[in-house]
Short mmCIF file of C-alpha atoms and ligand atoms in Angstrom, two decimals:
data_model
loop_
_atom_site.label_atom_id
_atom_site.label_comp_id
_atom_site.label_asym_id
_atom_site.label_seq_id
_atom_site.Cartn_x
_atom_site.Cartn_y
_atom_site.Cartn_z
CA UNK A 299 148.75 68.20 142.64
CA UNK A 300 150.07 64.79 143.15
CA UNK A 301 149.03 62.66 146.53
CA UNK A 302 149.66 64.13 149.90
CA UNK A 303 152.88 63.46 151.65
CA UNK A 304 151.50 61.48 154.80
CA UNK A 305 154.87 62.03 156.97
CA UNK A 306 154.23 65.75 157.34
CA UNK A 307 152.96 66.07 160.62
CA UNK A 308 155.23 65.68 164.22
CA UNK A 309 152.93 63.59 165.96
CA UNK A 310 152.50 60.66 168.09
CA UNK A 311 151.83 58.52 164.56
CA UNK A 312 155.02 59.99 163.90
CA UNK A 313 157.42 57.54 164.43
CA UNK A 314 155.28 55.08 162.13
CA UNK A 315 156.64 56.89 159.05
CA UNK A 316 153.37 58.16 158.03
CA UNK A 317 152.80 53.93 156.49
CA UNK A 318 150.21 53.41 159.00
CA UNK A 319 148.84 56.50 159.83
CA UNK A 320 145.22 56.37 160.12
CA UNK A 321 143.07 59.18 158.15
CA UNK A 322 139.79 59.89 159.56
CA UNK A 323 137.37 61.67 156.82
CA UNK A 324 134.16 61.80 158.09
CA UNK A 325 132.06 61.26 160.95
CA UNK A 326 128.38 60.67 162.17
CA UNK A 327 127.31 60.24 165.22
CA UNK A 328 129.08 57.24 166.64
CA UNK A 329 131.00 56.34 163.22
CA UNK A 330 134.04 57.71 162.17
CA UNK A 331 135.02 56.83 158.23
CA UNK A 332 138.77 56.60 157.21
CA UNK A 333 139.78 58.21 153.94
CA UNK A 334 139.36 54.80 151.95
CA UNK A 335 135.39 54.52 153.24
CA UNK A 336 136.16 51.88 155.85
CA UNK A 337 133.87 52.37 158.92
CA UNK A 338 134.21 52.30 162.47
CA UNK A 339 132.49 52.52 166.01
CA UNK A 340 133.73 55.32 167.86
CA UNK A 341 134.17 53.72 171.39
CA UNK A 342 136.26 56.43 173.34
CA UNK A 343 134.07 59.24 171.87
CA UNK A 344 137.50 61.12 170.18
CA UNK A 345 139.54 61.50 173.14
CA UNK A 346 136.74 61.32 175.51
CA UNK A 347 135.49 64.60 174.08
CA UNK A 348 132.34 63.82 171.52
CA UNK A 349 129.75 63.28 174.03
CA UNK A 350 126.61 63.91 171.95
CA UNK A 351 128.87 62.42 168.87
CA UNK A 352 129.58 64.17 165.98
CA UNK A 353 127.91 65.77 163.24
CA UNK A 354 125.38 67.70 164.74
CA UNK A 355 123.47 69.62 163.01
CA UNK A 356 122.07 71.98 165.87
CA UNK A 357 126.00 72.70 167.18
CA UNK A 358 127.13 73.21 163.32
CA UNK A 359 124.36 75.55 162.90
CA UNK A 360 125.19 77.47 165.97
CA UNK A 361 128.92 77.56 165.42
CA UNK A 362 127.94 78.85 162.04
CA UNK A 363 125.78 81.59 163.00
CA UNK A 364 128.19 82.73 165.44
CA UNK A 365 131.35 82.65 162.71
CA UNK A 366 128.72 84.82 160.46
CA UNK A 367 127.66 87.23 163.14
CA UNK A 368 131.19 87.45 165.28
CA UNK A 369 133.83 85.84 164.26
CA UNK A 370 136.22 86.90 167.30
CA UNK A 371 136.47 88.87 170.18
CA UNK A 372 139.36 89.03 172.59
CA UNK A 373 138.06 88.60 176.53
CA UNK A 374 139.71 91.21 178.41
CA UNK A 375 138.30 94.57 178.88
CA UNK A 376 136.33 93.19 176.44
CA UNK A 377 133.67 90.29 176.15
CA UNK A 378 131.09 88.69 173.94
CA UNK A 379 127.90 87.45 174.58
CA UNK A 380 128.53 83.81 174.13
CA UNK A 381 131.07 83.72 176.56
CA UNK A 382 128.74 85.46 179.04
CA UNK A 383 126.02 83.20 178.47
CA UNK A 384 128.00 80.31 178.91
CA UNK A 385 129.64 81.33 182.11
CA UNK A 386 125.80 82.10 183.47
CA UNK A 387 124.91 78.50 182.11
CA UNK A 388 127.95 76.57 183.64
CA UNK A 389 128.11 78.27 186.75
CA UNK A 390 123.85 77.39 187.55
CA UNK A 391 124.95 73.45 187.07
CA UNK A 392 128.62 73.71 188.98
CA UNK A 393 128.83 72.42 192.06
CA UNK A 394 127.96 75.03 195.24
CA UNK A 395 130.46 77.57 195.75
CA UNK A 396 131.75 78.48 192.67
CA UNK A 397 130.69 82.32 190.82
CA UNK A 398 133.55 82.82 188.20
CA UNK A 399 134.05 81.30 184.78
CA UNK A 400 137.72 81.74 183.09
CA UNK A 401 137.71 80.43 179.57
CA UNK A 402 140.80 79.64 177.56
CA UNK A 403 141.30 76.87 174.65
CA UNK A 404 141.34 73.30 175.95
CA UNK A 405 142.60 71.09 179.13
CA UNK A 406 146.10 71.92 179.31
CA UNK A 407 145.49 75.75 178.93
CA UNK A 408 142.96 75.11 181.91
CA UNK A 409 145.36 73.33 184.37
CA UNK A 410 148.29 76.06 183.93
CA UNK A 411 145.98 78.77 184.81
CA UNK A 412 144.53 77.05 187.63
CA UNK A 413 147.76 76.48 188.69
CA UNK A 414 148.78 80.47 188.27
CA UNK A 415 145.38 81.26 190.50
CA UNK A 416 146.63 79.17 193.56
CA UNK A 417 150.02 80.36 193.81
CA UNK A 418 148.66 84.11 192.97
CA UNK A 419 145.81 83.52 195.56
CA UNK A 420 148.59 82.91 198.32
CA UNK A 421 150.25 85.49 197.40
CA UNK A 422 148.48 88.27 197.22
CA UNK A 423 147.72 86.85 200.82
CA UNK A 424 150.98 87.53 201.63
CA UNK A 425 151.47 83.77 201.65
CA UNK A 426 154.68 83.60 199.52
CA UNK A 427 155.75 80.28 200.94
CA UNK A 428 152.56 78.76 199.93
CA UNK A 429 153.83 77.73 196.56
CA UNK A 430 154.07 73.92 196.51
CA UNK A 431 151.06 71.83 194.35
CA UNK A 432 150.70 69.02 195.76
CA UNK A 433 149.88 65.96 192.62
CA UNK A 434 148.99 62.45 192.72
CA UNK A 435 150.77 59.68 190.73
CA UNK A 436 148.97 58.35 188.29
CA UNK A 437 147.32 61.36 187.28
CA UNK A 438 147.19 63.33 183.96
CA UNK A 439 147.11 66.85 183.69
CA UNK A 440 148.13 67.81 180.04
CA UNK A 441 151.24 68.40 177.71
CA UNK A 442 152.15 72.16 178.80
CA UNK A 443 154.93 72.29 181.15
CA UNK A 444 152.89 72.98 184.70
CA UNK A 445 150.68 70.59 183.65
CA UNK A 446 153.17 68.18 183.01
CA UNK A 447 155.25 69.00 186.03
CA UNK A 448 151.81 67.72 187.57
CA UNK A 449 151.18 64.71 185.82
CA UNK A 450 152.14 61.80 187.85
CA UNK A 451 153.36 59.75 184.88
CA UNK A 452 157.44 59.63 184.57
CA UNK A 453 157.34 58.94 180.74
CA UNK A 454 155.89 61.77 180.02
CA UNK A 455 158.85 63.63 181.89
CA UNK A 456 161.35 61.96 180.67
CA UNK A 457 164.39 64.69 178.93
CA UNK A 458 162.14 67.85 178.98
CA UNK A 459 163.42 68.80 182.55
CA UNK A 460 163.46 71.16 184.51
CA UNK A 461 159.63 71.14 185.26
CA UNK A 462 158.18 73.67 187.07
CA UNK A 463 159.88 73.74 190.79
CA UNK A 464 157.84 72.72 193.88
CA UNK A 465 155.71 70.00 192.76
CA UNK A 466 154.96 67.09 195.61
CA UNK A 467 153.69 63.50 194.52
CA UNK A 468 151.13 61.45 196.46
CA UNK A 469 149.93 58.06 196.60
CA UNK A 470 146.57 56.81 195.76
CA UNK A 471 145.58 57.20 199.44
CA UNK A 472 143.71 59.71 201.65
CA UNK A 473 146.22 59.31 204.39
CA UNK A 474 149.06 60.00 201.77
CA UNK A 475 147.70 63.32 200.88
CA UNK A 476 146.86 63.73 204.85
CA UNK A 477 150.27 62.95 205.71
CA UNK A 478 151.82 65.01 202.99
CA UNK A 479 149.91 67.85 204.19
CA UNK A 480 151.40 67.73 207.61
CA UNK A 481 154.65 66.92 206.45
CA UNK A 482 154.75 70.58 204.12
CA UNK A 483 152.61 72.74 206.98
CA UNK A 484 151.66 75.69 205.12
CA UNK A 485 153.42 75.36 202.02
CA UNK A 486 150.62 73.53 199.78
CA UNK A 487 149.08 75.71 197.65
CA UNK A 488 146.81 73.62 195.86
CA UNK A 489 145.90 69.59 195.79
CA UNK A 490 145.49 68.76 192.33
CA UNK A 491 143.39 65.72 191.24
CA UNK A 492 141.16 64.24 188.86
CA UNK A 493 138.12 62.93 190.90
CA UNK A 494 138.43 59.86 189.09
CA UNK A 495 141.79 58.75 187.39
CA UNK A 496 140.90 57.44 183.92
CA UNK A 497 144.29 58.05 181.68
CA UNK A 498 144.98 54.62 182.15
CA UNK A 499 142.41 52.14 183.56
CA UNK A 500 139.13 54.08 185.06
CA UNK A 501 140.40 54.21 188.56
CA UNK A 502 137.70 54.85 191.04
CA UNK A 503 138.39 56.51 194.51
CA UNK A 504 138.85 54.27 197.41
CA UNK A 505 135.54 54.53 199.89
CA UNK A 506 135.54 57.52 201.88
CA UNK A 507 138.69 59.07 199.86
CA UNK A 508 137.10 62.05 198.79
CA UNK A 509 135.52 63.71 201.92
CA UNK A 510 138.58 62.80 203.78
CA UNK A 511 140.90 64.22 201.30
CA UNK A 512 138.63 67.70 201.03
CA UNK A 513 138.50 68.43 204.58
CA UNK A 514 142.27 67.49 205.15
CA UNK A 515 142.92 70.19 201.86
CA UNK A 516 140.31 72.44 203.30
CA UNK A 517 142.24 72.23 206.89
CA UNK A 518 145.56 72.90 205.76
CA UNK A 519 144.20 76.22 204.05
CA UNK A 520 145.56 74.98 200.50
CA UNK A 521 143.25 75.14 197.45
CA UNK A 522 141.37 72.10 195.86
CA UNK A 523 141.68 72.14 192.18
CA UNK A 524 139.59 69.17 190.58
CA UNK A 525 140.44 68.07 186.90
CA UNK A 526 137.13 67.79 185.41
CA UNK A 527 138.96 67.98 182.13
CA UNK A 528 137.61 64.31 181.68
CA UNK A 529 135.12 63.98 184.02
CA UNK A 530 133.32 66.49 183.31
CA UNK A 531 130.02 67.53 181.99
CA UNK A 532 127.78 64.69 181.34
CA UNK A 533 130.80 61.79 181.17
CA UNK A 534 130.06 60.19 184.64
CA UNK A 535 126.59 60.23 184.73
CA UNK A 536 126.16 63.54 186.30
CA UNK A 537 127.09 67.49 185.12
CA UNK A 538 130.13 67.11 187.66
CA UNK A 539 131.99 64.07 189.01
CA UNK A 540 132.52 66.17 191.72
CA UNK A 541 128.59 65.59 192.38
CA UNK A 542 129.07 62.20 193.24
CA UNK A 543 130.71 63.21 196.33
CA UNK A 544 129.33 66.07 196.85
CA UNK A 545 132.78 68.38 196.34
CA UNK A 546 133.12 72.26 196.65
CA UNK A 547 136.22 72.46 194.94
CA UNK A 548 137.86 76.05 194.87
CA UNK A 549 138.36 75.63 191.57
CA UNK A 550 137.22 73.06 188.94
CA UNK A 551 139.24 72.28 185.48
CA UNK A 552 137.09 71.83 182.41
CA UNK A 553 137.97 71.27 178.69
CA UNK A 554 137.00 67.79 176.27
CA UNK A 555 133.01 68.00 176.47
CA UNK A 556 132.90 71.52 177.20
CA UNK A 557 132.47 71.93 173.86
CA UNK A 558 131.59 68.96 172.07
CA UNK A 559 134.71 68.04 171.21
CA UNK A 560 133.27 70.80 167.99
CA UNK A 561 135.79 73.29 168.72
CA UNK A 562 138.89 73.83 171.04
CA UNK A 563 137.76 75.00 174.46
CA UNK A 564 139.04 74.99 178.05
CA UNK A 565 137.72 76.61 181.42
CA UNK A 566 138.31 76.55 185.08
CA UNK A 567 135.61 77.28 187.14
CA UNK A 568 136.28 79.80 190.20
CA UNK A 569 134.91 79.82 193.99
CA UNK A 570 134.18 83.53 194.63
CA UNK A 571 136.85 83.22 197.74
CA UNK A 572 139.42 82.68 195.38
CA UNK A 573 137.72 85.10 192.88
CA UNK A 574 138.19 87.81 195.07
CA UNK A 575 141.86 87.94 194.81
CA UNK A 576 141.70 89.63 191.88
CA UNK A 577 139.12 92.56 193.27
CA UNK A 578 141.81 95.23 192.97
CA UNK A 579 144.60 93.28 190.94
CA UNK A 580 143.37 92.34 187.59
CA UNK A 581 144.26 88.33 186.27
CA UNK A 582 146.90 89.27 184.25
CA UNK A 583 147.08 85.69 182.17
CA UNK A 584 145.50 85.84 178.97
CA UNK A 585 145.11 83.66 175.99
CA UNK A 586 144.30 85.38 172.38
CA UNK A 587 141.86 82.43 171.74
CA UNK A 588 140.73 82.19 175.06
CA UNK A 589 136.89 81.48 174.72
CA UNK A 590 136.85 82.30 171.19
CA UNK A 591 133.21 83.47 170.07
CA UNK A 592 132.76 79.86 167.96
CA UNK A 593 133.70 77.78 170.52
CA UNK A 594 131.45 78.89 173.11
CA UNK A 595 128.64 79.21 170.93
CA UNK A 596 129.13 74.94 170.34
CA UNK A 597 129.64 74.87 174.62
CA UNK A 598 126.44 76.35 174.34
CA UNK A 599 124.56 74.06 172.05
CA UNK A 600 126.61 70.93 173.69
CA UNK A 601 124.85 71.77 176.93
CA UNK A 602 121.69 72.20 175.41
CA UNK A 603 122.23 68.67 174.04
CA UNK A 604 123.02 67.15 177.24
CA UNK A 605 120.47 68.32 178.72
CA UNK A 606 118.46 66.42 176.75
CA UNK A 607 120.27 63.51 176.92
CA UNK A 608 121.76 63.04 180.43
CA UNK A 609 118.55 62.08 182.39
CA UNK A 610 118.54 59.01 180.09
CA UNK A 611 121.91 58.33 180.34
CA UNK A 612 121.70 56.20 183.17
CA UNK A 613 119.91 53.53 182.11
CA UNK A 614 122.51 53.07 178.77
CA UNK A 615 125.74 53.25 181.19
CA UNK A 616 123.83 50.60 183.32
CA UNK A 617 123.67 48.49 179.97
CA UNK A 618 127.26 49.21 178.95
CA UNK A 619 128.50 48.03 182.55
CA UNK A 620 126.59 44.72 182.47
CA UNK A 621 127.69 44.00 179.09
CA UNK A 622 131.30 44.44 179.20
CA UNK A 623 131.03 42.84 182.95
CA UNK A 624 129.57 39.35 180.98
CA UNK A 625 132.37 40.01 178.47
CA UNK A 626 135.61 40.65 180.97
CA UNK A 627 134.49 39.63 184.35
CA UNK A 628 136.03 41.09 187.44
CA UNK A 629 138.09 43.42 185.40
CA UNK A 630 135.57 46.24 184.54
CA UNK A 631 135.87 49.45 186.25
CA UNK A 632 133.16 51.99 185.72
CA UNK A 633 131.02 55.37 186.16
CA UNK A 634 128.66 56.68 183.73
CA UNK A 635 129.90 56.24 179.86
CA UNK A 636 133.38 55.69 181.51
CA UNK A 637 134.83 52.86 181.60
CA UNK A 638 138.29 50.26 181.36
CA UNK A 639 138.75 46.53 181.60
CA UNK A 640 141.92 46.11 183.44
CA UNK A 641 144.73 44.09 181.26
CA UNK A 642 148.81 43.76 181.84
CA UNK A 643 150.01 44.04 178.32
CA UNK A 644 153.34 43.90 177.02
CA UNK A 645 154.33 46.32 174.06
CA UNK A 646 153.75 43.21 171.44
CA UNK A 647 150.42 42.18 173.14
CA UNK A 648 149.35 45.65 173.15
CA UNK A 649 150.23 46.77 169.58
CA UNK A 650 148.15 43.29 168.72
CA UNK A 651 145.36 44.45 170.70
CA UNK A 652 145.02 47.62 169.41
CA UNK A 653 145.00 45.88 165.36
CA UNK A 654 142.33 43.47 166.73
CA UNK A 655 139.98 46.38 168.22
CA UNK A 656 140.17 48.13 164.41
CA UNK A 657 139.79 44.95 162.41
CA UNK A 658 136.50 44.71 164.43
CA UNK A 659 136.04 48.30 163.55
CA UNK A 660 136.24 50.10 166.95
CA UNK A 661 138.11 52.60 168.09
CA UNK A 662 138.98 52.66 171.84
CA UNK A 663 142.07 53.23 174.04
CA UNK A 664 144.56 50.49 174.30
CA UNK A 665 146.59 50.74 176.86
CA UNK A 666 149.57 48.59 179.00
CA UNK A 667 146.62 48.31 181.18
CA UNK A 668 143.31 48.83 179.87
CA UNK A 669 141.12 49.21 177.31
CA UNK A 670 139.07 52.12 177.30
CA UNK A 671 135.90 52.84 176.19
CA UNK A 672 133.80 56.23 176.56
CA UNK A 673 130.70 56.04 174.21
CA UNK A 674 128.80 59.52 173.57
CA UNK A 675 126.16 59.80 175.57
CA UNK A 676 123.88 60.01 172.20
CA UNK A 677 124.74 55.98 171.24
CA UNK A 678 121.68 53.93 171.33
CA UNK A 679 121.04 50.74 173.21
CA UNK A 680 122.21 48.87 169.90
CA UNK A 681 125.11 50.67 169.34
CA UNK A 682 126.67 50.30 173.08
CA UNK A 683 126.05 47.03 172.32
CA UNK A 684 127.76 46.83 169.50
CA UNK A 685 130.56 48.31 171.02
CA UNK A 686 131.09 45.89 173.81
CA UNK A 687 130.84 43.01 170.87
CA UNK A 688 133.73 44.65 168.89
CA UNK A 689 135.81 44.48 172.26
CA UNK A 690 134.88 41.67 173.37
CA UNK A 691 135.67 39.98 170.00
CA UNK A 692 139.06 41.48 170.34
CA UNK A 693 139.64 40.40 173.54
CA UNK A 694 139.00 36.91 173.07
CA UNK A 695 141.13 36.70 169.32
CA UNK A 696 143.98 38.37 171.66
CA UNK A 697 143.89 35.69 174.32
CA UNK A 698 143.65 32.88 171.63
N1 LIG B 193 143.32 66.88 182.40
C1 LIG B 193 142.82 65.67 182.15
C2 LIG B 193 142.20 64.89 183.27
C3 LIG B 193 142.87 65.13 180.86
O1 LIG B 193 142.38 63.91 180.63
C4 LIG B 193 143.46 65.90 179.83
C5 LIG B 193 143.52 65.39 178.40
N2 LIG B 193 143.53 64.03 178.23
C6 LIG B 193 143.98 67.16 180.13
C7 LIG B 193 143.88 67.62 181.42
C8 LIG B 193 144.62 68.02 179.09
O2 LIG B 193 143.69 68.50 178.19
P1 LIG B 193 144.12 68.92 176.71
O3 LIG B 193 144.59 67.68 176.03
O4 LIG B 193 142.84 69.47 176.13
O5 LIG B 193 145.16 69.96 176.81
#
């Protein structure tokens, strides 16, 4: 055949014609190679999803095995034993309070059924009024429709209205979500919220925000559903964000790491309260992918890995902080391997800023205003470090 059309695919490289669409061949750990051999530092670990990196050997293996022994089973009235195990396995490391472990395919998939379990929890209370989801700006949720009716970013809205009805926005604030709950009375049925914003720059919760916020929630008899989509599982330092607050969240949104980033996996975790709504009225939401057999078998390996990994994680994130803190001072924000230094970018400056980061062979988020960097928790001393140098490099060619 002759060479491969590069305008095929409707994506967010779209628009660029295909001309500079970047192939990615091959990976290793923290590299990435593009089709012509060129290599680069993989500073956001995928999309925040590679945490151990990629290439493992131990999750191929696994994911392998599994293809070989069980290639799929539906999870309805039927199950398989990865999924099992890895609900048993999740659930001992979640935060107190939550029994249940719903799997479907990735973050978005995650977020609508959370959604579905806090208006069907009310209901079945005989709550019917308690239907409104109360969001906070600023926040992502994912590309499906409830998830983006959540999302508190209005580009992302923009011509594929009607959302989904009853969806409140909050500020940033613990008194706007307490004053929003009085305001609605008992219409909330669920605050929705990342326990640390990090779509744009790594936004870190104001002091006291988060026990304020979960007893106000708590209070008002709504549901607290915490996106751990990003957060999650080994990203801020701990198995949960949630930990560094000490949350019980009713129910807890997981997809990215879950799985590696070595095959497509979501999950919300489920307080038995909320659980028991669907005692004598079975869940009727399912997805024909939802916890597929290979994807929880590399869940299963991933949190094997981290395991190994995440006591030692603290002293590389400590590293990563005080580097890029020497490189961009007063503008770092960050928790764990999570982290932004805060820039206001124009398109121009930001399109030149992103060039700069690959010419010094990283890849990272560029955003209007950050950049963002989420190393696997795998990189070595020497390889954070060479991260930070490729941004800070970049940086300073962009402010020449
Ligand atoms: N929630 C959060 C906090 C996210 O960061 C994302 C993805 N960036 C999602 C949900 C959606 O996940 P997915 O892209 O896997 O559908």
């Amino acid at each position: 055949g002759g060479a491969v059309r590069r305008d095929r695919l409707l994506t967010t490289g779209a628009a660029l014609g295909g001309a500079d669409l970047m192939v990615l061949s091959r990976a290793q750990g923290v590299f990435v190679w593009d089709a012509a051999g060129r290599r680069y530092l993989d500073g956001l670990s995928g999309y925040w999803c590679c945490p151990l990196g990629c290439g493992r050997r131990d999750v191929a293996a696994r994911v392998a095995a599994q293809l070989r022994l069980l290639s799929y089973a539906p999870l309805d009235w039927r199950a398989h034993p990865p999924a099992l195990e890895l609900a048993e396995a999740l659930l001992a490391r979640a935060p107190k309070g939550l029994t249940r472990a719903y799997f479907c395919s990735g973050g978005s998939e995650a977020v609508e059924t959370a959604l579905k379990i806090a208006r069907l929890h009310a209901f079945e209370r005989g709550e019917t009024k308690r239907t409104v989801f109360l969001a906070r700006r600023g926040s992502y949720h994912g590309a499906a429709y409830g998830a983006t009716s959540v999302s508190g970013f209005p580009t992302l809205k923009r011509g594929v209205g009607p959302l989904v009805p009853d969806v409140v926005e909050v500020g940033g604030s613990a008194s706007d979500v307490e004053a929003a709950l009085s305001r609605l009375g008992g219409r909330v049925a669920a605050f929705i919220a990342e326990p640390v914003c990090a779509a744009g720059r790594v936004q870190l919760p104001p002091e006291g925000y988060w026990p304020r916020v979960a007893r106000a929630v708590r209070a008002s008899g709504a549901l607290l559903i915490l996106d751990e989509v990003l957060t999650g599982l080994g990203r801020t330092g701990t198995w949960f964000a949630a930990e560094h607050w000490g949350l019980e969240p009713d129910l807890l949104v997981l997809g990215k790491g879950l799985s590696g980033g070595y095959a497509p996996l979501g999950a919300v975790l489920v307080s038995e309260r909320v659980a028991e709504t669907f005692r004598d009225r079975p869940f009727d939401h399912g997805y024909t992918f939802q916890g597929h057999p290979a994807a929880c078998a590399a869940a299963l390996a991933t949190l094997e890995g981290l395991a190994a990994v995440l006591p030692a994680a603290a002293a590389g994130a400590a590293a990563l902080h005080k580097d890029l803190e020497r490189a961009a001072p007063g503008r770092v924000a960050a928790l764990g391997h999570l982290a932004s230094v805060a820039l206001e970018l124009g398109e121009p400056a930001r399109a030149r800023l992103k060039e700069l980061t690959l010419e010094e062979g990283l890849l990272c988020g560029v955003e209007p205003d950050a950049l963002q960097l989420a190393p696997a928790l795998t990189a070595s001393p020497r390889q954070l470090s060479a991260i930070t140098a490729a941004a800070r490099r970049a940086l300073a060619r962009l402010m020449l």
